[in-house]
Structures are given as C-alpha cells and as structure tokens.
Coordinates of C-alpha atoms (C1' of nucleotides) in Angstrom, one line a residue:
Chain A
M1 CA 47.3 106.2 93.0
S2 CA 45.8 103.7 95.5
N3 CA 42.6 104.3 97.3
R4 CA 42.2 102.1 100.4
N5 CA 38.9 102.0 101.9
T6 CA 39.5 102.1 105.7
E7 CA 36.6 103.1 107.7
L8 CA 36.2 106.4 109.4
P9 CA 38.2 109.7 108.7
S10 CA 41.2 111.1 110.0
C11 CA 40.0 114.0 112.1
S12 CA 37.9 113.4 115.2
S13 CA 34.4 113.4 114.0
N14 CA 32.9 116.3 116.0
V15 CA 34.6 118.5 113.5
V16 CA 33.3 116.8 110.4
H17 CA 30.0 118.3 109.4
E18 CA 28.2 115.1 108.8
E19 CA 25.2 116.5 107.0
I20 CA 27.3 118.5 104.5
V21 CA 29.5 115.6 103.8
A22 CA 26.4 113.4 103.3
R23 CA 24.6 115.9 101.0
V24 CA 27.8 116.5 98.9
N25 CA 28.3 112.8 98.7
E26 CA 24.7 112.5 97.1
E27 CA 25.6 115.1 94.6
M28 CA 28.9 113.7 93.5
P29 CA 29.1 112.3 89.9
R30 CA 29.7 108.5 89.5
E31 CA 33.2 107.5 90.5
E32 CA 33.9 106.3 87.0
S33 CA 32.9 109.6 85.4
L34 CA 35.4 111.4 87.7
Y35 CA 38.0 108.9 86.7
D36 CA 37.3 109.3 83.1
L37 CA 37.3 113.1 83.4
A38 CA 40.8 113.2 85.1
E39 CA 42.0 110.8 82.4
L40 CA 40.9 113.1 79.7
F41 CA 42.4 116.1 81.3
K42 CA 45.7 114.2 81.9
V43 CA 45.9 114.0 78.1
F44 CA 45.6 117.7 77.9
G45 CA 48.1 118.2 80.7
D46 CA 51.2 118.2 78.4
T47 CA 52.6 120.9 76.4
T48 CA 53.6 118.8 73.4
R49 CA 50.1 117.4 73.2
V50 CA 48.4 120.7 73.6
K51 CA 50.6 122.1 70.9
I52 CA 49.7 119.1 68.5
L53 CA 46.0 119.7 69.2
Y54 CA 46.2 123.4 68.4
A55 CA 48.2 122.7 65.4
L56 CA 45.4 120.3 64.3
F57 CA 42.8 123.0 64.9
A58 CA 44.4 124.9 62.1
A59 CA 45.1 122.1 59.6
E60 CA 45.3 118.4 59.0
M61 CA 49.0 117.6 59.1
C62 CA 51.4 114.6 58.7
V63 CA 53.7 113.5 61.5
C64 CA 56.6 115.0 59.7
D65 CA 55.0 118.4 59.4
I66 CA 54.1 118.3 63.3
A67 CA 57.7 117.4 64.1
A68 CA 59.0 120.4 62.0
L69 CA 56.5 122.9 63.4
L70 CA 57.3 121.9 67.0
N71 CA 61.0 121.3 66.4
M72 CA 60.8 118.0 68.0
S73 CA 61.8 114.4 67.0
Q74 CA 59.5 112.3 64.7
S75 CA 59.6 109.7 67.5
A76 CA 58.4 112.1 70.1
I77 CA 55.5 113.2 68.1
S78 CA 54.6 109.7 67.1
H79 CA 54.5 108.6 70.7
Q80 CA 52.2 111.5 71.5
L81 CA 50.0 111.0 68.7
R82 CA 49.4 107.4 69.9
V83 CA 48.2 108.9 73.2
L84 CA 45.9 111.3 71.4
K85 CA 44.8 108.4 69.2
Q86 CA 44.0 106.2 72.1
A87 CA 42.0 108.9 73.8
R88 CA 40.0 109.3 70.5
L89 CA 41.0 112.8 70.1
V90 CA 42.5 112.5 66.7
K91 CA 41.9 110.4 63.7
F92 CA 44.3 109.6 60.8
R93 CA 44.4 108.5 57.1
R94 CA 47.2 107.0 55.1
Q95 CA 48.3 108.3 51.9
G96 CA 51.3 106.3 50.6
K97 CA 54.0 106.5 53.1
V98 CA 52.6 109.7 54.8
V99 CA 50.1 109.5 57.6
Y100 CA 47.9 112.6 57.9
Y101 CA 46.4 113.4 61.4
S102 CA 43.3 115.6 62.1
L103 CA 40.9 116.2 65.0
D104 CA 38.3 113.6 65.8
D105 CA 36.4 115.7 68.3
D106 CA 34.3 119.0 68.6
H107 CA 34.7 119.6 72.2
V108 CA 38.4 119.9 72.4
K109 CA 38.5 123.6 71.0
Q110 CA 35.7 124.6 73.3
I111 CA 37.4 123.1 76.3
F112 CA 40.7 124.9 75.4
D113 CA 39.0 128.0 74.9
Q114 CA 37.5 127.8 78.3
G115 CA 40.8 127.1 79.6
L116 CA 42.4 130.1 78.0
T117 CA 39.6 132.4 79.2
H118 CA 40.4 131.2 82.7
I119 CA 44.1 131.8 82.3
N120 CA 43.5 135.4 80.8
E121 CA 41.3 136.4 83.4
L122 CA 44.0 135.5 85.9
A123 CA 46.5 137.7 84.2
Chain B
M1 CA 58.5 119.3 44.2
S2 CA 60.8 122.4 44.7
N3 CA 62.3 122.6 48.1
R4 CA 64.7 124.6 49.9
N5 CA 66.4 122.8 52.7
T6 CA 66.0 124.8 55.7
E7 CA 67.6 123.0 58.5
L8 CA 64.6 121.9 60.1
P9 CA 64.2 118.6 61.8
S10 CA 63.9 115.0 61.5
C11 CA 62.3 114.1 58.3
S12 CA 63.8 114.8 54.9
S13 CA 62.3 118.1 54.1
N14 CA 60.7 117.2 50.7
V15 CA 57.8 115.6 52.5
V16 CA 57.3 118.5 54.9
H17 CA 54.7 120.8 53.5
E18 CA 56.3 124.0 54.2
E19 CA 53.3 126.4 53.5
I20 CA 51.1 124.6 55.8
V21 CA 53.7 124.5 58.5
A22 CA 54.3 128.1 58.0
R23 CA 50.6 128.9 58.1
V24 CA 49.8 126.9 61.1
N25 CA 52.8 128.4 62.8
E26 CA 51.2 131.8 62.3
E27 CA 48.0 130.7 63.8
M28 CA 49.4 129.1 66.9
P29 CA 48.8 130.9 70.2
R30 CA 51.8 132.2 72.1
E31 CA 54.1 129.7 73.6
E32 CA 53.4 130.9 77.0
S33 CA 49.6 130.4 76.7
L34 CA 50.1 126.9 75.5
Y35 CA 52.4 126.1 78.4
D36 CA 49.9 127.8 80.9
L37 CA 47.1 125.8 79.4
A38 CA 48.8 122.6 79.8
E39 CA 49.6 123.5 83.3
L40 CA 46.0 124.1 84.1
F41 CA 44.9 120.8 82.7
K42 CA 47.7 119.1 84.5
V43 CA 45.9 120.3 87.7
F44 CA 42.6 118.9 86.4
G45 CA 44.4 115.6 85.6
D46 CA 44.2 113.9 88.9
T47 CA 41.2 112.0 90.3
T48 CA 41.8 113.4 93.8
R49 CA 41.6 116.9 92.7
V50 CA 38.7 116.4 90.3
K51 CA 36.8 114.9 93.2
I52 CA 37.8 117.8 95.5
L53 CA 36.7 120.4 92.9
Y54 CA 33.4 118.6 92.4
A55 CA 32.8 118.4 96.1
L56 CA 33.4 122.2 96.3
F57 CA 30.9 122.7 93.5
A58 CA 28.3 121.5 95.9
A59 CA 29.4 123.2 99.1
E60 CA 32.2 125.0 101.0
M61 CA 34.0 122.4 103.0
C62 CA 36.7 122.1 105.6
V63 CA 39.7 119.8 105.0
C64 CA 38.4 117.4 107.4
D65 CA 35.0 117.1 105.6
I66 CA 36.8 116.5 102.3
A67 CA 39.1 113.8 103.7
A68 CA 36.1 112.2 105.1
L69 CA 34.1 112.4 102.0
L70 CA 36.9 111.0 99.9
N71 CA 38.1 108.6 102.3
M72 CA 41.6 109.8 102.3
S73 CA 44.1 111.1 104.7
Q74 CA 44.1 114.6 105.9
S75 CA 47.6 115.0 104.6
A76 CA 46.9 113.8 101.2
I77 CA 43.9 116.3 101.0
S78 CA 46.0 119.1 102.3
H79 CA 48.7 118.5 99.8
Q80 CA 46.2 118.6 97.0
L81 CA 44.5 121.6 98.3
R82 CA 47.8 123.4 98.1
V83 CA 48.1 122.5 94.4
L84 CA 44.5 123.9 93.8
K85 CA 45.4 127.0 95.8
Q86 CA 48.5 127.7 93.8
A87 CA 46.5 127.3 90.6
R88 CA 44.1 130.0 92.1
L89 CA 41.2 127.6 91.7
V90 CA 40.2 127.5 95.5
K91 CA 40.1 130.1 98.2
F92 CA 39.8 129.5 101.9
R93 CA 38.8 131.2 105.0
R94 CA 39.9 130.4 108.5
Q95 CA 37.5 130.0 111.4
G96 CA 39.1 129.1 114.6
K97 CA 41.1 125.9 113.9
V98 CA 39.1 124.9 110.9
V99 CA 39.9 126.0 107.4
Y100 CA 37.0 126.1 105.0
Y101 CA 37.9 125.8 101.2
S102 CA 35.5 127.0 98.4
L103 CA 35.8 127.6 94.6
D104 CA 37.6 130.7 93.4
D105 CA 36.8 130.2 89.7
D106 CA 33.7 130.3 87.6
H107 CA 35.2 128.5 84.6
V108 CA 36.0 125.2 86.2
K109 CA 32.6 123.9 86.3
Q110 CA 31.9 124.8 82.6
I111 CA 35.3 123.1 81.6
F112 CA 34.3 120.1 83.6
D113 CA 30.9 120.0 82.0
Q114 CA 32.4 120.2 78.6
G115 CA 34.8 117.4 79.5
L116 CA 31.9 115.2 80.6
T117 CA 29.9 115.9 77.6
H118 CA 33.0 114.6 75.5
I119 CA 33.3 111.5 77.7
N120 CA 29.6 110.7 77.4
E121 CA 29.6 111.0 73.7
L122 CA 32.3 108.4 73.5
A123 CA 30.3 106.0 75.4
Chain C
dT1 C1' 64.2 91.9 44.8
dG2 C1' 66.3 95.4 47.3
dT3 C1' 66.3 100.5 48.6
dT4 C1' 64.3 104.4 50.4
dC5 C1' 61.7 106.9 53.3
dA6 C1' 57.6 108.1 56.6
dT7 C1' 55.9 106.4 60.5
dA8 C1' 55.5 103.2 64.7
dT9 C1' 57.2 101.0 68.6
dG10 C1' 60.0 98.7 72.5
dA11 C1' 63.4 99.6 75.9
dA12 C1' 65.9 102.6 78.6
dT13 C1' 66.5 106.8 81.2
dA14 C1' 65.5 110.8 83.5
dA15 C1' 62.1 113.8 85.6
dA16 C1' 57.7 114.7 87.7
dT17 C1' 54.1 113.4 90.8
dG18 C1' 50.9 111.5 94.6
dT19 C1' 50.8 109.5 98.9
dT20 C1' 52.6 108.3 103.5
dC21 C1' 54.8 109.2 107.7
dA22 C1' 56.6 112.3 110.9
dT23 C1' 56.5 116.7 112.6
dA24 C1' 55.5 121.7 112.5
dT25 C1' 52.2 125.4 113.0
dA26 C1' 48.2 127.8 114.6
dT27 C1' 44.1 128.3 117.4
dA28 C1' 41.2 127.2 121.2
dA29 C1' 40.4 125.5 125.8
dT30 C1' 41.8 124.1 130.3
Chain D
dA1 C1' 51.8 127.4 130.3
dT2 C1' 49.8 123.0 128.9
dT3 C1' 46.9 120.2 126.3
dA4 C1' 44.2 119.1 122.3
dT5 C1' 43.0 119.4 117.6
dA6 C1' 42.7 121.2 112.7
dT7 C1' 45.7 121.9 109.0
dA8 C1' 50.2 122.5 106.8
dT9 C1' 54.6 120.8 105.2
dG10 C1' 59.2 118.4 104.4
dA11 C1' 61.4 114.2 103.2
dA12 C1' 61.0 109.6 101.4
dC13 C1' 59.0 106.3 98.4
dA14 C1' 56.7 104.3 94.6
dT15 C1' 54.8 105.1 90.3
dT16 C1' 53.9 107.4 86.2
dT17 C1' 55.5 109.6 82.2
dA18 C1' 58.0 112.2 78.2
dT19 C1' 61.7 111.7 75.4
dT20 C1' 65.7 109.5 73.2
dC21 C1' 67.8 105.6 70.8
dA22 C1' 67.5 101.8 68.0
dT23 C1' 64.9 99.2 65.3
dA24 C1' 60.7 97.4 63.0
dT25 C1' 56.8 98.1 59.8
dG26 C1' 54.8 99.4 55.7
dA27 C1' 54.5 101.7 51.3
dA28 C1' 56.5 103.4 46.8
dC29 C1' 59.7 102.7 43.3
dA30 C1' 64.0 101.4 40.9

DNA sequence: TGTTCATATGAATAAATGTTCATATATAAT
DNA sequence: ATTATATATGAACATTTATTCATATGAACA
C-alpha cells in the first residue's frame, strides 16, 4: 500500500475538472482520519471477527465458549480476540484460568445494524 | 458441574458454559448475513476506497478526477471503482469518453460517520 | 513441587488483496 | 480509416492476513 507523490495526474488535464477536484479536496477529511476509518473497517471485514462481536452483543463469553460457538480452534479465536483487543473493541476480565471477553464499545452495534440495513435493502 | 460431553471443540467441555453458548447461538444472525456484513466492511477496509467514497460524498466525479485528487494511477482507481461497483456502492454514467461515478447508496455516509465517531472518542 | 487446564503467542503456510504494467475497449475527432 | 484519449482489464508481483501447529504462560490445585 504505497502512495507515491508524483506530480500531475495520469489523464491529460483538459479532461480533469480542476474546480471540482479542488473543491472536493477541500471537503475531504484529514488523511489520518481516513486511514483510521479504513483500519477500523478492516477489523470488521472478517467473518470470524464479525461473529465474535455478534456473540459478545448477546453475552460476555470466555474464549472457550466462543471457540465452541463458532466451531473453531481456541488458537484461532485467541488470535482474533487480540486483533479486537488492539482495536479497543473488546475488553476482558480474568477469573481464575478463564478469561471473559465483552464489548468495549457502543458504536459497533449501530455500525453493524446500519450495515445489515444496507445489505437487506439490496436483497 | 454436570456436563454431557457433546463432541464440541477444543477446550475440555466442563469449562464451556453450555447454556450461554446455546442461548447466544439462538440470537446469532443467519450465517449468510454475517458473511455479507463482513464482505461489506471488507470493501470499506481500504484507504483508497474510503477516499473514493468520501470524494463521491462531495461530488460526482470522473475516473480521471479521482485519480488526480488522490494522486494515484488511473488504473488503480479503475480497479477500485470496479470493487465499489460490484458492491453496488457506486453507479456511473457515460458521457462521451468520460465515465462519471457517483454514490448509489444512502447508508454509507451514516456508517462512515458512526465509524468516525468511534475513532474520535478513542482519541 | 508438579500437574492440569484455559489462554496466549511465535513461526510457518496458504490464500487474498492492491498496485503496476501492458494492453484492450469504446468514443470522438480528423 | 486513422488517431487520440478516457476507461477497463488481465497478469504479475509484493504485501497482508487468517489459520494451524507447537509451545509458552499463568492460575488452580493435589
């Protein structure tokens, strides 16, 4: 994912609508926000992680429970929980040997619901 | 702790909280919805595509404009527009040699705004 | 102490993905 | 027709990523 900064564009510039490009450029959010946004959605862009988050919408669960629910290995779940943890989407508490995970964010559900709305309207 | 041994996965099942797993399993959306949702977010999970969509929030634009705006090759933009087209997030119209792209969805902006809200509250 | 068990993690592997390069397609103009 | 130009697309390449396997960590308990 490299972004070289060469100078002018690829098309011959009499086709580029300079005013529009300039105006849109003004209205674009900061580069960093766009990057962070893509990073957030990247976390949501995996079936396993989506399933884990939906599971945690319903209840706090231990790693073992989640693995059982999704019929996947403990290791796979643990790796993905780490991703969710790093994105600050889940939190956890330890109780003896067992680690319980739960949601650490209020927006996820809303974002997912919006996404489902979009999907359902396509169908 | 009484426990049947179903032949579920990885951890020894006396730790799995069967009732919780069963209940959560009931509440999970259909497998297909979860898959589609992840696919949708996968589309949002790339900086270039996020930028393109934000650009189209502001105005209808031709491929050349977008390439100029983002300082990227026409080919790269065209490839990504194809992904957005397949996800039915953008539509286009042809006018002579120029193809103009615009948004084909009302939810994207809302989803993105939710995402930005999330990000900003982390900061 | 040593054992057991739930979870975490590093390394390896396979699969997916974004960009570039070269080229094809489609439209307009000469 | 021929040329020019805006866009699309296939192949190649590099990079990222999800899972597995083996093993480490950390807590309870005999």
